[in-house]
Each structure stands twice: as C-alpha cells, then as structure tokens.
PDB file of C-alpha atoms in Angstrom:
ATOM      1  CA  UNK A 413       0.048  -0.146  -0.146  1.00 45.00           C
ATOM      2  CA  UNK A 414       1.247   3.331  -0.868  1.00 43.00           C
ATOM      3  CA  UNK A 415       1.670   6.229   1.361  1.00 43.00           C
ATOM      4  CA  UNK A 416       0.527   9.796   1.022  1.00 43.00           C
ATOM      5  CA  UNK A 417       3.384  11.990  -0.457  1.00 41.00           C
ATOM      6  CA  UNK A 418       4.515  15.332   1.104  1.00 42.00           C
ATOM      7  CA  UNK A 419       7.391  15.991  -1.234  1.00 45.00           C
ATOM      8  CA  UNK A 420       5.206  17.111  -3.919  1.00 43.00           C
ATOM      9  CA  UNK A 421       5.192  21.070  -4.717  1.00 47.00           C
ATOM     10  CA  UNK A 422       2.629  22.676  -2.612  1.00 49.00           C
ATOM     11  CA  UNK A 423       1.823  19.510  -0.654  1.00 45.00           C
ATOM     12  CA  UNK A 424       1.239  19.728   3.190  1.00 43.00           C
ATOM     13  CA  UNK A 425       1.015  17.396   5.928  1.00 40.00           C
ATOM     14  CA  UNK A 426      -2.586  18.259   6.474  1.00 41.00           C
ATOM     15  CA  UNK A 427      -3.141  17.249   2.861  1.00 42.00           C
ATOM     16  CA  UNK A 428      -1.455  13.971   3.218  1.00 38.00           C
ATOM     17  CA  UNK A 429      -3.559  13.611   6.423  1.00 35.00           C
ATOM     18  CA  UNK A 430      -6.698  14.334   4.574  1.00 36.00           C
ATOM     19  CA  UNK A 431      -5.889  10.942   2.424  1.00 36.00           C
ATOM     20  CA  UNK A 432      -6.118   8.886   5.358  1.00 33.00           C
ATOM     21  CA  UNK A 433      -9.963   8.456   5.947  1.00 35.00           C
ATOM     22  CA  UNK A 434      -9.967   6.596   2.394  1.00 30.00           C
ATOM     23  CA  UNK A 435      -7.512   4.255   3.907  1.00 31.00           C
ATOM     24  CA  UNK A 436      -8.372   3.764   7.545  1.00 31.00           C
ATOM     25  CA  UNK A 437     -12.065   5.112   7.874  1.00 37.00           C
ATOM     26  CA  UNK A 438     -12.603   7.077  11.134  1.00 44.00           C
ATOM     27  CA  UNK A 439     -16.196   5.525  11.680  1.00 49.00           C
ATOM     28  CA  UNK A 440     -14.692   1.977  11.350  1.00 54.00           C
ATOM     29  CA  UNK A 441     -12.604   2.621  14.416  1.00 69.00           C
ATOM     30  CA  UNK A 442     -13.740   1.049  18.060  1.00 88.00           C
ATOM     31  CA  UNK A 443     -16.596   2.448  20.201  1.00 93.00           C
ATOM     32  CA  UNK A 444     -15.859   5.885  21.930  1.00 93.00           C
ATOM     33  CA  UNK A 445     -16.801   6.161  25.493  1.00 94.00           C
ATOM     34  CA  UNK A 446     -19.895   8.268  24.633  1.00 93.00           C
ATOM     35  CA  UNK A 447     -21.041   5.664  22.189  1.00 95.00           C
ATOM     36  CA  UNK A 448     -20.466   2.945  24.957  1.00 96.00           C
ATOM     37  CA  UNK A 449     -22.377   5.034  27.395  1.00 96.00           C
ATOM     38  CA  UNK A 450     -25.096   5.624  24.638  1.00 97.00           C
ATOM     39  CA  UNK A 451     -25.409   1.767  24.079  1.00 97.00           C
ATOM     40  CA  UNK A 452     -25.545   0.737  27.883  1.00 96.00           C
ATOM     41  CA  UNK A 453     -28.305   3.557  28.296  1.00 97.00           C
ATOM     42  CA  UNK A 454     -30.405   1.888  25.381  1.00 97.00           C
ATOM     43  CA  UNK A 455     -30.063  -1.265  26.338  1.00 97.00           C
ATOM     44  CA  UNK A 456     -31.388  -0.319  30.077  1.00 96.00           C
ATOM     45  CA  UNK A 457     -34.144   1.738  28.608  1.00 97.00           C
ATOM     46  CA  UNK A 458     -34.923  -0.822  26.250  1.00 96.00           C
ATOM     47  CA  UNK A 459     -34.822  -3.885  28.235  1.00 93.00           C
ATOM     48  CA  UNK A 460     -37.381  -2.216  30.644  1.00 93.00           C
ATOM     49  CA  UNK A 461     -39.477  -1.555  27.449  1.00 94.00           C
ATOM     50  CA  UNK A 462     -39.360  -4.990  25.913  1.00 92.00           C
ATOM     51  CA  UNK A 463     -40.449  -6.389  29.697  1.00 90.00           C
ATOM     52  CA  UNK A 464     -43.405  -3.805  29.303  1.00 92.00           C
ATOM     53  CA  UNK A 465     -44.205  -5.260  25.929  1.00 92.00           C
ATOM     54  CA  UNK A 466     -43.928  -8.554  27.193  1.00 88.00           C
ATOM     55  CA  UNK A 467     -46.849  -7.541  30.003  1.00 89.00           C
ATOM     56  CA  UNK A 468     -48.895  -6.455  26.939  1.00 93.00           C
ATOM     57  CA  UNK A 469     -48.507  -9.527  25.180  1.00 91.00           C
ATOM     58  CA  UNK A 470     -50.320 -11.490  28.028  1.00 90.00           C
ATOM     59  CA  UNK A 471     -53.249  -8.807  27.382  1.00 93.00           C
ATOM     60  CA  UNK A 472     -53.582  -8.726  23.782  1.00 96.00           C
ATOM     61  CA  UNK A 473     -53.738 -12.626  24.485  1.00 94.00           C
ATOM     62  CA  UNK A 474     -57.042 -12.655  26.174  1.00 94.00           C
ATOM     63  CA  UNK A 475     -57.950  -9.743  23.748  1.00 95.00           C
ATOM     64  CA  UNK A 476     -57.238 -11.547  20.572  1.00 94.00           C
ATOM     65  CA  UNK A 477     -59.169 -14.843  21.909  1.00 93.00           C
ATOM     66  CA  UNK A 478     -59.172 -17.720  19.720  1.00 91.00           C
ATOM     67  CA  UNK A 479     -56.331 -16.289  18.036  1.00 93.00           C
ATOM     68  CA  UNK A 480     -54.481 -15.269  21.254  1.00 93.00           C
ATOM     69  CA  UNK A 481     -51.388 -17.562  20.583  1.00 93.00           C
ATOM     70  CA  UNK A 482     -50.561 -15.225  17.542  1.00 96.00           C
ATOM     71  CA  UNK A 483     -50.144 -12.138  19.971  1.00 96.00           C
ATOM     72  CA  UNK A 484     -46.654 -12.692  20.058  1.00 94.00           C
ATOM     73  CA  UNK A 485     -46.326 -12.474  16.062  1.00 96.00           C
ATOM     74  CA  UNK A 486     -48.453  -9.216  16.297  1.00 97.00           C
ATOM     75  CA  UNK A 487     -45.612  -7.559  18.804  1.00 96.00           C
ATOM     76  CA  UNK A 488     -42.797  -9.421  17.421  1.00 96.00           C
ATOM     77  CA  UNK A 489     -41.160  -6.064  16.170  1.00 96.00           C
ATOM     78  CA  UNK A 490     -41.569  -4.541  19.295  1.00 95.00           C
ATOM     79  CA  UNK A 491     -38.702  -6.466  20.717  1.00 95.00           C
ATOM     80  CA  UNK A 492     -36.173  -5.302  17.888  1.00 96.00           C
ATOM     81  CA  UNK A 493     -36.459  -1.841  17.902  1.00 97.00           C
ATOM     82  CA  UNK A 494     -33.427  -0.987  19.587  1.00 97.00           C
ATOM     83  CA  UNK A 495     -31.020  -2.804  17.296  1.00 98.00           C
ATOM     84  CA  UNK A 496     -31.731  -0.470  13.994  1.00 98.00           C
ATOM     85  CA  UNK A 497     -32.055   2.485  16.091  1.00 98.00           C
ATOM     86  CA  UNK A 498     -28.531   1.801  17.662  1.00 98.00           C
ATOM     87  CA  UNK A 499     -27.083   1.440  14.268  1.00 98.00           C
ATOM     88  CA  UNK A 500     -28.516   4.499  13.163  1.00 98.00           C
ATOM     89  CA  UNK A 501     -27.157   6.485  15.701  1.00 98.00           C
ATOM     90  CA  UNK A 502     -23.741   5.066  16.054  1.00 97.00           C
ATOM     91  CA  UNK A 503     -23.181   3.921  12.555  1.00 97.00           C
ATOM     92  CA  UNK A 504     -20.439   0.938  13.503  1.00 97.00           C
ATOM     93  CA  UNK A 505     -20.548  -2.741  12.766  1.00 97.00           C
ATOM     94  CA  UNK A 506     -22.312  -4.980  15.360  1.00 96.00           C
ATOM     95  CA  UNK A 507     -23.661  -2.332  17.637  1.00 97.00           C
ATOM     96  CA  UNK A 508     -27.249  -3.437  17.039  1.00 97.00           C
ATOM     97  CA  UNK A 509     -26.231  -7.053  17.888  1.00 97.00           C
ATOM     98  CA  UNK A 510     -24.609  -5.978  21.342  1.00 97.00           C
ATOM     99  CA  UNK A 511     -27.504  -3.637  22.277  1.00 97.00           C
ATOM    100  CA  UNK A 512     -30.058  -6.109  21.742  1.00 97.00           C
ATOM    101  CA  UNK A 513     -27.745  -8.685  23.565  1.00 96.00           C
ATOM    102  CA  UNK A 514     -27.467  -6.051  26.364  1.00 96.00           C
ATOM    103  CA  UNK A 515     -31.389  -5.484  26.234  1.00 95.00           C
ATOM    104  CA  UNK A 516     -31.758  -9.217  26.699  1.00 93.00           C
ATOM    105  CA  UNK A 517     -29.546  -9.441  29.703  1.00 93.00           C
ATOM    106  CA  UNK A 518     -31.489  -6.453  31.340  1.00 92.00           C
ATOM    107  CA  UNK A 519     -34.664  -8.618  31.016  1.00 87.00           C
ATOM    108  CA  UNK A 520     -33.095 -11.883  32.277  1.00 87.00           C
ATOM    109  CA  UNK A 521     -30.996 -10.184  35.194  1.00 82.00           C
ATOM    110  CA  UNK A 522     -33.054  -7.502  36.558  1.00 78.00           C
ATOM    111  CA  UNK A 523     -36.863  -8.312  35.305  1.00 74.00           C
ATOM    112  CA  UNK A 524     -36.750 -12.130  35.576  1.00 72.00           C
ATOM    113  CA  UNK A 525     -37.845 -12.627  32.079  1.00 65.00           C
ATOM    114  CA  UNK A 526     -39.575 -15.981  31.783  1.00 66.00           C
ATOM    115  CA  UNK A 527     -37.760 -17.090  28.812  1.00 69.00           C
ATOM    116  CA  UNK A 528     -34.379 -17.147  30.737  1.00 70.00           C
ATOM    117  CA  UNK A 529     -31.065 -17.335  29.432  1.00 80.00           C
ATOM    118  CA  UNK A 530     -32.333 -18.516  25.962  1.00 84.00           C
ATOM    119  CA  UNK A 531     -33.228 -14.959  25.581  1.00 88.00           C
ATOM    120  CA  UNK A 532     -29.512 -13.882  25.096  1.00 93.00           C
ATOM    121  CA  UNK A 533     -29.555 -16.201  21.844  1.00 94.00           C
ATOM    122  CA  UNK A 534     -32.643 -14.737  20.851  1.00 93.00           C
ATOM    123  CA  UNK A 535     -31.432 -11.337  21.344  1.00 94.00           C
ATOM    124  CA  UNK A 536     -28.221 -11.881  19.118  1.00 97.00           C
ATOM    125  CA  UNK A 537     -30.631 -13.362  16.470  1.00 96.00           C
ATOM    126  CA  UNK A 538     -32.949 -10.305  16.521  1.00 96.00           C
ATOM    127  CA  UNK A 539     -29.840  -8.152  16.603  1.00 97.00           C
ATOM    128  CA  UNK A 540     -28.252  -9.634  13.819  1.00 98.00           C
ATOM    129  CA  UNK A 541     -31.109 -10.047  11.581  1.00 97.00           C
ATOM    130  CA  UNK A 542     -32.204  -6.405  12.226  1.00 98.00           C
ATOM    131  CA  UNK A 543     -28.503  -5.118  11.216  1.00 98.00           C
ATOM    132  CA  UNK A 544     -27.748  -7.070   8.260  1.00 98.00           C
ATOM    133  CA  UNK A 545     -29.022  -4.510   5.634  1.00 98.00           C
ATOM    134  CA  UNK A 546     -27.170  -1.927   7.226  1.00 98.00           C
ATOM    135  CA  UNK A 547     -24.024  -4.209   6.849  1.00 98.00           C
ATOM    136  CA  UNK A 548     -24.736  -4.771   3.568  1.00 98.00           C
ATOM    137  CA  UNK A 549     -24.498  -0.873   2.610  1.00 97.00           C
ATOM    138  CA  UNK A 550     -21.033  -0.721   4.700  1.00 96.00           C
ATOM    139  CA  UNK A 551     -22.979   0.981   7.190  1.00 96.00           C
ATOM    140  CA  UNK A 552     -23.392   4.033   4.621  1.00 95.00           C
ATOM    141  CA  UNK A 553     -27.128   4.249   3.900  1.00 97.00           C
ATOM    142  CA  UNK A 554     -29.608   5.082   6.595  1.00 97.00           C
ATOM    143  CA  UNK A 555     -32.808   6.385   4.596  1.00 97.00           C
ATOM    144  CA  UNK A 556     -36.318   4.706   4.607  1.00 97.00           C
ATOM    145  CA  UNK A 557     -35.266   1.856   2.050  1.00 98.00           C
ATOM    146  CA  UNK A 558     -32.476   0.285   4.092  1.00 98.00           C
ATOM    147  CA  UNK A 559     -34.643   0.775   7.431  1.00 98.00           C
ATOM    148  CA  UNK A 560     -37.565  -0.967   5.516  1.00 98.00           C
ATOM    149  CA  UNK A 561     -35.118  -3.801   4.314  1.00 98.00           C
ATOM    150  CA  UNK A 562     -33.998  -4.190   8.157  1.00 98.00           C
ATOM    151  CA  UNK A 563     -37.691  -4.772   9.042  1.00 98.00           C
ATOM    152  CA  UNK A 564     -38.325  -7.490   6.456  1.00 98.00           C
ATOM    153  CA  UNK A 565     -34.849  -8.975   7.165  1.00 98.00           C
ATOM    154  CA  UNK A 566     -35.726  -9.066  10.909  1.00 98.00           C
ATOM    155  CA  UNK A 567     -39.311 -10.158   9.880  1.00 97.00           C
ATOM    156  CA  UNK A 568     -38.401 -13.157   7.512  1.00 97.00           C
ATOM    157  CA  UNK A 569     -35.554 -14.531   9.471  1.00 97.00           C
ATOM    158  CA  UNK A 570     -36.564 -14.374  13.256  1.00 96.00           C
ATOM    159  CA  UNK A 571     -39.765 -15.542  11.848  1.00 97.00           C
ATOM    160  CA  UNK A 572     -37.961 -18.901  10.746  1.00 96.00           C
ATOM    161  CA  UNK A 573     -36.268 -19.263  13.747  1.00 95.00           C
ATOM    162  CA  UNK A 574     -39.142 -19.345  15.849  1.00 93.00           C
ATOM    163  CA  UNK A 575     -41.071 -21.381  13.371  1.00 94.00           C
ATOM    164  CA  UNK A 576     -38.534 -24.268  13.730  1.00 93.00           C
ATOM    165  CA  UNK A 577     -37.862 -23.691  17.799  1.00 90.00           C
ATOM    166  CA  UNK A 578     -41.518 -23.542  18.510  1.00 90.00           C
ATOM    167  CA  UNK A 579     -43.065 -25.807  16.336  1.00 91.00           C
ATOM    168  CA  UNK A 580     -45.161 -23.672  13.896  1.00 92.00           C
ATOM    169  CA  UNK A 581     -44.668 -25.454  10.756  1.00 90.00           C
ATOM    170  CA  UNK A 582     -47.650 -27.258   9.551  1.00 87.00           C
ATOM    171  CA  UNK A 583     -49.698 -25.147  11.995  1.00 88.00           C
ATOM    172  CA  UNK A 584     -53.012 -23.988  10.280  1.00 88.00           C
ATOM    173  CA  UNK A 585     -52.475 -20.228  10.873  1.00 92.00           C
ATOM    174  CA  UNK A 586     -48.763 -20.239   9.838  1.00 95.00           C
ATOM    175  CA  UNK A 587     -49.381 -17.885   6.671  1.00 95.00           C
ATOM    176  CA  UNK A 588     -51.150 -15.309   9.252  1.00 95.00           C
ATOM    177  CA  UNK A 589     -48.447 -15.642  11.666  1.00 96.00           C
ATOM    178  CA  UNK A 590     -45.837 -14.882   9.229  1.00 97.00           C
ATOM    179  CA  UNK A 591     -48.016 -12.006   7.950  1.00 97.00           C
ATOM    180  CA  UNK A 592     -48.399 -10.482  11.341  1.00 97.00           C
ATOM    181  CA  UNK A 593     -44.513 -10.992  12.253  1.00 97.00           C
ATOM    182  CA  UNK A 594     -43.540  -9.385   8.821  1.00 98.00           C
ATOM    183  CA  UNK A 595     -45.767  -6.329   9.447  1.00 98.00           C
ATOM    184  CA  UNK A 596     -45.021  -5.915  12.983  1.00 97.00           C
ATOM    185  CA  UNK A 597     -41.245  -5.897  12.207  1.00 98.00           C
ATOM    186  CA  UNK A 598     -41.543  -3.343   9.368  1.00 98.00           C
ATOM    187  CA  UNK A 599     -44.012  -0.898  11.842  1.00 97.00           C
ATOM    188  CA  UNK A 600     -42.812  -1.683  15.388  1.00 94.00           C
ATOM    189  CA  UNK A 601     -38.902  -2.369  14.283  1.00 95.00           C
ATOM    190  CA  UNK A 602     -37.753  -0.413  11.154  1.00 97.00           C
ATOM    191  CA  UNK A 603     -40.510   2.519  11.183  1.00 98.00           C
ATOM    192  CA  UNK A 604     -40.287   3.336  14.745  1.00 97.00           C
ATOM    193  CA  UNK A 605     -36.701   2.942  15.135  1.00 97.00           C
ATOM    194  CA  UNK A 606     -36.332   5.669  12.037  1.00 98.00           C
ATOM    195  CA  UNK A 607     -38.781   7.986  13.338  1.00 98.00           C
ATOM    196  CA  UNK A 608     -37.667   7.848  16.904  1.00 97.00           C
ATOM    197  CA  UNK A 609     -33.928   8.334  15.896  1.00 97.00           C
ATOM    198  CA  UNK A 610     -35.105  11.356  14.044  1.00 97.00           C
ATOM    199  CA  UNK A 611     -36.801  12.639  16.737  1.00 97.00           C
ATOM    200  CA  UNK A 612     -34.001  12.335  19.015  1.00 97.00           C
ATOM    201  CA  UNK A 613     -31.910  13.875  16.514  1.00 97.00           C
ATOM    202  CA  UNK A 614     -33.885  17.174  16.295  1.00 96.00           C
ATOM    203  CA  UNK A 615     -33.461  17.654  19.655  1.00 95.00           C
ATOM    204  CA  UNK A 616     -30.145  17.750  19.608  1.00 94.00           C
ATOM    205  CA  UNK A 617     -29.003  15.104  22.304  1.00 94.00           C
ATOM    206  CA  UNK A 618     -27.259  13.204  19.413  1.00 95.00           C
ATOM    207  CA  UNK A 619     -25.385  15.846  17.880  1.00 94.00           C
ATOM    208  CA  UNK A 620     -22.049  14.509  19.426  1.00 92.00           C
ATOM    209  CA  UNK A 621     -22.981  11.143  17.996  1.00 95.00           C
ATOM    210  CA  UNK A 622     -22.184   9.752  14.229  1.00 95.00           C
ATOM    211  CA  UNK A 623     -25.958  10.667  13.351  1.00 97.00           C
ATOM    212  CA  UNK A 624     -25.663  14.252  14.418  1.00 95.00           C
ATOM    213  CA  UNK A 625     -22.182  14.696  12.847  1.00 94.00           C
ATOM    214  CA  UNK A 626     -23.790  13.431   9.533  1.00 93.00           C
ATOM    215  CA  UNK A 627     -26.847  15.978   9.667  1.00 90.00           C
ATOM    216  CA  UNK A 628     -24.266  18.861   9.736  1.00 83.00           C
TER     217      UNK A 628
END
C-alpha cells in the first residue's frame, strides 16, 4: 500500500492526513466512551420497555380470543426496535447485535424474564437480522429503503427461527403468523426506530454522535 506523499510542490502534512480516511475510515474504529455509554443507556431503557411489551403480550392474548396464540407475532417487532436505532445513531458494525444482547440481559438479570438465558440467543438473532441490511450497505445508507429492508430481514429470519424452535411448521395459522410478524417488524421495529432516531436528532441530544455529525 502506498503512503501519501508530502514531497510534492505545495503538499502539506494536512493534505497527506486528509487522504487517510480513504484508507482507514474513522467510523470503523472501536467504540468511543460516549458511544459505549449511549449503548448501555439504550440497553437499559429498552430492556425495561421490552419487559413492558411482554406484559402487553399477555393482555393481547386475552383480547384476541381464539387467535390469542398469535399475539407474540403481532408484537414481534417491538422486541427488535433498539437494534436498528443503535445502528442509525452510532453507525458502526455490530452495535445492533450488542445492544439487543444487553437489553436481553437486562430482562433476564433484573426483570426475571420467563424465557431465561435463552433470551440472550434470541437477542443475538434479532440484532443480527435487523442489522444485516445496514451491513450490506457498509453502514453508509440510513434512509427509508434500508430501514424497510431491515424490517423485512428481521421479520423473515426471526420468523424462520421461531417457526423451527416453537414448532409452528404445519400449523393451520402459519401464513397468518408470518404476515403478522413481517408487518410488526416493519412497523414496530424499522419505521418506529427511524422515527424515534429522527425525533431524538431534532432535540440535539445526538449532536455528538455519528448521526448528528452526518446531519451537519
């Protein structure tokens, strides 16, 4: 790999340094302290929020009557929201997976989730499937198409995992389960995360994060 030259007429050290981001992009370095704190805060907030959605799940089961078993599919996207939100704000590889696992840890360790440690694996899968479309753009595109692709990716892949793990294959309502899961992940994960990120950006609290720097 060649190095920037400073021996050319008119070249300065600043000119040479300006070429370095093309070789080692700044936004691919490790997490800063501010980013780490932000992810921890998001994990705690959404860990409690996810627990609240579990309580809503129980109520929705009753409200849906004979279709009550599909309540978890209706709310599927609510438990994936923090992954695309974290990626949108921080814009570094793996943050969606990390924050989903941390949120699951909050649910298990502090809120007594009935799922238990298995929830950590679920958090990994949810984070990875939601982050995948952003990774495919090399964390360079954060518009509506990428967010909608994130919702579709999370919906399809998490449904496949749950269909196998929970024995849904061959059930009468399999198609309806899939439709509810896909719609939920698009609306409650992708769309909600984009709107929430945009709303937080307008308040100025994210000015020092990657999302804020990109907006300037």
